[in-house]
Coordinates of C-alpha atoms in Angstrom, one line a residue:
M413 CA 18.3 -14.8 11.2
K414 CA 16.3 -17.9 12.2
H415 CA 14.2 -15.9 14.7
W416 CA 13.6 -13.1 12.2
I417 CA 12.3 -15.6 9.6
E418 CA 10.0 -17.1 12.2
A419 CA 8.8 -13.6 13.2
A420 CA 8.0 -13.0 9.5
R421 CA 5.6 -15.9 9.7
L422 CA 6.1 -17.3 6.2
R423 CA 2.9 -19.3 6.3
T424 CA 0.9 -16.0 6.1
L425 CA 2.6 -14.8 2.9
P426 CA 0.7 -16.9 0.2
L427 CA -2.6 -15.4 1.4
S428 CA -1.3 -11.9 1.1
V429 CA -0.5 -12.2 -2.6
S430 CA -3.8 -13.8 -3.6
G431 CA -5.4 -10.6 -4.6
I432 CA -2.3 -9.5 -6.6
I433 CA -2.4 -12.8 -8.6
V434 CA -6.1 -12.4 -9.5
G435 CA -5.8 -8.7 -10.3
S436 CA -2.7 -9.2 -12.4
M437 CA -4.1 -12.2 -14.4
Y438 CA -7.3 -10.3 -15.0
A439 CA -5.1 -7.8 -16.9
L440 CA -3.6 -10.6 -18.9
R441 CA -6.9 -12.3 -19.8
P442 CA -8.3 -12.5 -23.4
T443 CA -11.0 -9.9 -23.9
D444 CA -14.1 -9.6 -26.1
N445 CA -13.9 -13.3 -27.0
I446 CA -10.6 -12.6 -28.8
E447 CA -7.9 -15.2 -28.1
T448 CA -5.2 -12.6 -27.5
P449 CA -4.4 -11.1 -24.0
T450 CA -4.7 -7.5 -23.2
D451 CA -1.6 -5.5 -23.8
V452 CA -1.5 -3.7 -20.5
F453 CA 0.1 -6.5 -18.4
S454 CA 3.7 -6.0 -17.2
W455 CA 5.9 -8.6 -15.5
T456 CA 7.9 -5.7 -13.9
I457 CA 4.7 -4.3 -12.3
F458 CA 3.7 -7.8 -11.3
G459 CA 7.0 -8.5 -9.6
L460 CA 7.1 -5.2 -7.8
A461 CA 3.5 -5.6 -6.7
I462 CA 4.3 -9.0 -5.2
L463 CA 7.4 -7.6 -3.5
T464 CA 5.5 -4.6 -2.0
T465 CA 2.7 -6.8 -0.8
L466 CA 5.1 -9.3 0.9
G467 CA 6.8 -6.3 2.5
L468 CA 3.5 -5.1 3.9
Q469 CA 2.6 -8.6 5.2
V470 CA 6.0 -9.0 6.9
L471 CA 5.7 -5.5 8.4
S472 CA 2.3 -6.4 9.7
N473 CA 3.6 -9.6 11.3
F474 CA 6.5 -7.7 12.9
A475 CA 4.2 -5.0 14.2
N476 CA 1.7 -7.5 15.6
D477 CA 4.5 -9.3 17.4
Y478 CA 5.7 -6.0 18.8
G479 CA 2.3 -4.6 19.7
D480 CA 0.9 -7.8 21.3
G481 CA 4.2 -8.5 23.0
I482 CA 4.6 -5.2 24.8
K483 CA 0.9 -5.1 25.7
G484 CA 1.1 -8.6 27.3
T485 CA -1.5 -10.0 25.0
D486 CA 0.9 -12.7 23.9
N487 CA 1.0 -14.7 27.2
A488 CA 0.7 -18.3 28.5
D489 CA -3.0 -18.3 27.6
R490 CA -2.3 -17.8 23.9
V491 CA -2.9 -20.9 21.7
G492 CA -0.8 -20.3 18.7
P493 CA 3.0 -20.7 18.3
L494 CA 5.2 -18.5 20.5
R495 CA 6.0 -15.2 19.0
A496 CA 9.5 -13.7 19.0
I497 CA 9.0 -11.1 21.7
Q498 CA 6.9 -13.5 23.8
S499 CA 9.6 -16.1 23.7
G500 CA 12.5 -13.6 24.3
A501 CA 14.1 -14.5 21.0
I502 CA 14.0 -10.9 19.8
S503 CA 13.9 -7.9 22.1
P504 CA 11.2 -5.2 21.8
Q505 CA 13.9 -2.7 20.9
A506 CA 15.3 -4.9 18.1
M507 CA 11.8 -5.6 16.8
K508 CA 11.0 -1.8 16.7
K509 CA 14.1 -1.3 14.6
G510 CA 13.0 -4.2 12.4
I511 CA 9.6 -2.5 11.9
I512 CA 11.4 0.8 10.9
V513 CA 13.7 -1.0 8.4
T514 CA 10.8 -3.0 6.9
S515 CA 8.7 0.1 6.6
F516 CA 11.4 1.9 4.7
L517 CA 12.1 -1.0 2.3
T518 CA 8.4 -1.5 1.7
L519 CA 8.0 2.2 0.9
V520 CA 10.9 2.1 -1.5
S521 CA 9.4 -0.9 -3.2
A522 CA 6.0 0.9 -3.4
I523 CA 7.5 4.1 -4.9
T524 CA 9.4 2.0 -7.5
L525 CA 6.2 0.2 -8.4
I526 CA 4.4 3.5 -8.8
Y527 CA 7.1 4.9 -11.0
F528 CA 7.1 1.9 -13.4
A529 CA 3.3 2.0 -13.5
F530 CA 2.8 5.6 -14.2
S531 CA 6.3 7.1 -14.8
D532 CA 5.8 10.9 -15.0
T533 CA 2.8 10.9 -17.2
N534 CA 0.1 10.6 -14.5
I535 CA 1.2 12.6 -11.6
W536 CA -2.2 12.5 -9.8
Y537 CA -2.4 8.7 -10.1
S538 CA 1.1 8.5 -8.7
L539 CA 0.3 10.8 -5.8
F540 CA -2.9 8.8 -5.0
F541 CA -1.1 5.5 -4.9
L542 CA 1.7 7.0 -2.9
V543 CA -0.8 8.1 -0.2
L544 CA -2.5 4.7 -0.5
G545 CA 0.9 3.0 0.1
I546 CA 1.7 5.2 3.1
A547 CA -1.8 4.5 4.5
A548 CA -1.2 0.7 4.0
I549 CA 2.1 0.9 5.9
A550 CA 0.6 2.9 8.7
S551 CA -2.4 0.6 8.9
A552 CA -0.1 -2.5 9.1
I553 CA 1.6 -1.0 12.1
R554 CA -1.4 0.5 13.9
Y555 CA -3.3 -2.8 14.0
T556 CA -1.8 -3.6 17.4
V557 CA 0.8 -0.8 18.0
G558 CA -0.2 2.3 20.1
N559 CA -2.8 3.2 22.6
R560 CA -5.5 3.4 20.0
A561 CA -4.6 0.3 18.0
Y562 CA -7.6 -0.5 15.9
G563 CA -7.2 -4.2 16.2
Y564 CA -8.0 -3.9 19.9
R565 CA -11.3 -2.1 19.0
G566 CA -12.7 -4.6 16.5
F567 CA -11.7 -2.9 13.3
G568 CA -9.2 -5.4 12.1
D569 CA -11.8 -7.2 9.9
I570 CA -12.4 -4.0 7.9
F571 CA -8.7 -3.4 7.4
V572 CA -8.2 -6.9 6.1
F573 CA -11.2 -6.8 3.8
V574 CA -10.2 -3.5 2.3
F575 CA -6.4 -3.9 1.9
F576 CA -6.2 -7.7 1.3
G577 CA -9.2 -7.8 -1.0
L578 CA -10.2 -4.5 -2.7
V579 CA -7.0 -2.6 -2.7
S580 CA -4.8 -5.6 -3.5
T581 CA -6.9 -6.9 -6.4
I582 CA -8.5 -3.8 -7.9
G583 CA -5.5 -1.6 -7.0
V584 CA -2.9 -3.8 -8.8
N585 CA -5.2 -4.1 -11.9
F586 CA -5.5 -0.3 -12.0
L587 CA -1.7 -0.1 -12.1
Y588 CA -1.8 -2.0 -15.4
S589 CA -4.9 -0.6 -17.1
E590 CA -5.4 2.8 -15.4
Q591 CA -9.1 2.1 -15.3
L592 CA -11.6 0.5 -12.9
D593 CA -13.3 -2.7 -14.1
F594 CA -16.4 -3.2 -11.9
D595 CA -16.6 -6.9 -12.7
L596 CA -13.4 -7.3 -10.8
F597 CA -15.1 -6.1 -7.5
L598 CA -16.6 -9.6 -7.2
P599 CA -13.4 -11.7 -6.9
A600 CA -11.8 -8.8 -5.0
A601 CA -14.5 -8.9 -2.4
A602 CA -14.3 -12.7 -2.3
I603 CA -10.6 -12.6 -1.6
G604 CA -11.2 -9.9 1.0
L605 CA -13.9 -12.0 2.7
L606 CA -11.8 -15.1 2.7
S607 CA -8.8 -13.2 4.2
T608 CA -11.2 -11.7 6.8
G609 CA -12.2 -15.3 7.5
V610 CA -8.6 -16.2 8.3
L611 CA -8.4 -13.3 10.8
N612 CA -11.8 -14.3 12.3
L613 CA -10.5 -17.9 12.7
N614 CA -7.4 -16.5 14.4
N615 CA -9.6 -14.4 16.8
M616 CA -11.9 -17.4 17.5
R617 CA -8.9 -19.4 18.5
D618 CA -7.6 -16.6 20.8
E619 CA -11.0 -15.5 22.2
A620 CA -10.2 -16.5 25.8
S621 CA -6.7 -14.8 25.9
D622 CA -7.9 -11.8 24.0
R623 CA -10.8 -11.3 26.4
K624 CA -8.4 -11.3 29.4
S625 CA -6.1 -8.8 27.6
N626 CA -8.9 -6.4 26.7
K627 CA -8.3 -7.0 23.0
N628 CA -11.9 -6.4 21.8
T629 CA -12.0 -8.2 18.5
I630 CA -15.3 -8.9 16.9
V631 CA -15.2 -12.4 18.3
V632 CA -14.8 -11.1 21.8
Q633 CA -17.6 -8.6 21.2
I634 CA -20.2 -11.1 19.8
G635 CA -19.0 -14.4 21.4
G636 CA -17.8 -17.7 20.0
E637 CA -21.2 -19.0 18.7
K638 CA -22.1 -15.9 16.8
A639 CA -18.5 -15.8 15.5
K640 CA -19.1 -19.2 13.9
K641 CA -22.1 -17.9 12.1
Y642 CA -20.1 -14.8 11.0
H643 CA -17.4 -17.2 9.8
F644 CA -19.9 -19.1 7.6
F645 CA -21.2 -15.9 6.2
L646 CA -17.7 -14.8 5.2
I647 CA -16.7 -18.1 3.5
I648 CA -20.0 -18.9 1.8
T649 CA -20.5 -15.4 0.5
A650 CA -17.0 -15.4 -1.0
M651 CA -17.7 -18.7 -2.8
I652 CA -21.0 -17.3 -4.2
L653 CA -19.3 -14.1 -5.4
V654 CA -16.6 -16.0 -7.4
V655 CA -19.3 -18.2 -9.1
L656 CA -21.3 -15.1 -9.9
F657 CA -18.2 -13.5 -11.4
A658 CA -17.7 -16.6 -13.6
I659 CA -21.3 -16.5 -14.7
L660 CA -21.2 -12.8 -15.6
S661 CA -17.9 -13.3 -17.4
D662 CA -19.6 -16.0 -19.6
Y663 CA -17.1 -18.7 -18.6
R664 CA -17.1 -22.0 -20.4
W665 CA -17.7 -25.2 -18.5
D666 CA -13.9 -25.9 -18.4
Q667 CA -13.2 -22.5 -16.9
Y668 CA -15.1 -23.5 -13.7
L669 CA -12.2 -25.8 -12.6
F670 CA -11.5 -23.2 -9.9
L671 CA -14.4 -25.0 -8.1
L672 CA -11.9 -27.6 -7.1
A673 CA -10.7 -25.2 -4.4
Y674 CA -14.2 -25.3 -2.9
I675 CA -13.6 -28.9 -1.7
P676 CA -11.1 -27.9 1.1
L677 CA -13.3 -24.8 1.9
V678 CA -16.3 -27.0 2.5
K679 CA -14.3 -29.4 4.6
H680 CA -13.0 -26.4 6.6
L681 CA -16.6 -25.2 7.2
N682 CA -17.5 -28.7 8.4
T683 CA -14.6 -28.7 10.8
V684 CA -15.5 -25.3 12.2
Y685 CA -19.2 -26.3 12.5
K686 CA -18.3 -29.4 14.6
N687 CA -15.7 -27.7 16.7
K688 CA -16.2 -27.4 20.4
D689 CA -12.7 -26.4 21.5
A690 CA -11.4 -23.1 20.1
R691 CA -7.8 -24.2 20.7
A692 CA -8.3 -26.9 18.1
L693 CA -8.9 -24.3 15.4
D694 CA -5.2 -23.5 15.0
P695 CA -4.5 -26.0 12.2
E696 CA -7.5 -24.6 10.2
L697 CA -5.7 -21.3 9.9
K698 CA -3.1 -22.7 7.5
K699 CA -5.7 -24.7 5.7
L700 CA -8.0 -21.7 5.0
A701 CA -5.1 -19.5 4.0
L702 CA -3.7 -22.1 1.6
S703 CA -7.2 -22.8 0.2
T704 CA -7.6 -19.1 -0.6
F705 CA -4.3 -19.1 -2.3
V706 CA -5.1 -22.2 -4.3
L707 CA -8.5 -20.6 -5.3
S708 CA -6.7 -17.4 -6.5
I709 CA -4.2 -19.5 -8.6
L710 CA -6.9 -21.6 -10.2
L711 CA -9.2 -18.6 -10.9
A712 CA -6.3 -16.7 -12.3
L713 CA -5.4 -19.6 -14.6
C714 CA -9.0 -19.9 -15.7
M715 CA -9.0 -16.2 -16.5
V716 CA -6.2 -16.5 -18.9
S717 CA -7.5 -19.8 -20.2
L718 CA -4.4 -21.8 -19.3
I719 CA -6.3 -24.6 -17.5
P720 CA -8.9 -25.0 -20.3
D721 CA -6.1 -25.3 -22.8
L722 CA -4.4 -27.9 -20.8
V723 CA -7.7 -29.8 -20.4
V724 CA -8.3 -29.7 -24.2
N725 CA -4.8 -31.0 -24.9
L726 CA -5.0 -33.7 -22.3
F727 CA -8.4 -35.1 -23.2
L728 CA -9.0 -34.1 -26.8
G729 CA -5.5 -34.3 -28.2
G730 CA -5.4 -30.5 -28.8
R731 CA -8.4 -30.6 -31.1

């Protein structure tokens, strides 16, 4: 059990639910300057969406462990912590069975989520999200598994941006409201960019070993120095998009407290800028992932005006 928990890479889980949190709290926010939340939010959908997303993330981690393990990409040159197959803690055959079981459980969770969201009243929405769920499961596996694994051809960034950002945030909100809110594309894209930044940082760290293993990530294709510039583009653009979202949403001054999450992001960029040894970037992975998670929490709380209410009660005695 210990080795399976390690293979699930728990430190990656908070990042995976960031979009779910923002998209869900957007459904709970007060609207049209009325101090009452929308009536579309459901804790059942929220819980099932979190469960399904965690399943997809664990599935992705198992599949990456398996794919990189059997291809020999996880070798002595790799900088990060030893993976399960690489260390011999879990055999490739056992990991393959783990992938199958996790895929099945995640699909069951997704189908249950779709049922509670649409029941039998919107069959086309149900079918669309079922196809989307199957595509997400397949994409999680195909990142490193198979002869045409797209992670080995530099398409991993697109997958992360789409599924961790747009699908996660906008998709879960649609499960509540059954409509698209285009304002939500801004924070959705921001979370997608930050999540892509985590992947890019991982690929910057592993550039040397990936190059030897013919894993042609974007970092391998463009080189470390250009990857730094790409990383700055991802993080800074995400920060701008969230501020733009707040401006367009007519946030009050006290609803900008999500900017506190920008402090560790700026520190992270400074560390990456000064970095000369890619191997030293490993600690920054956790910092960037947690900073993204904290940003999603603060932004979500500002959406539903919980933080502003706390500020008023603390400093103005509730007046």
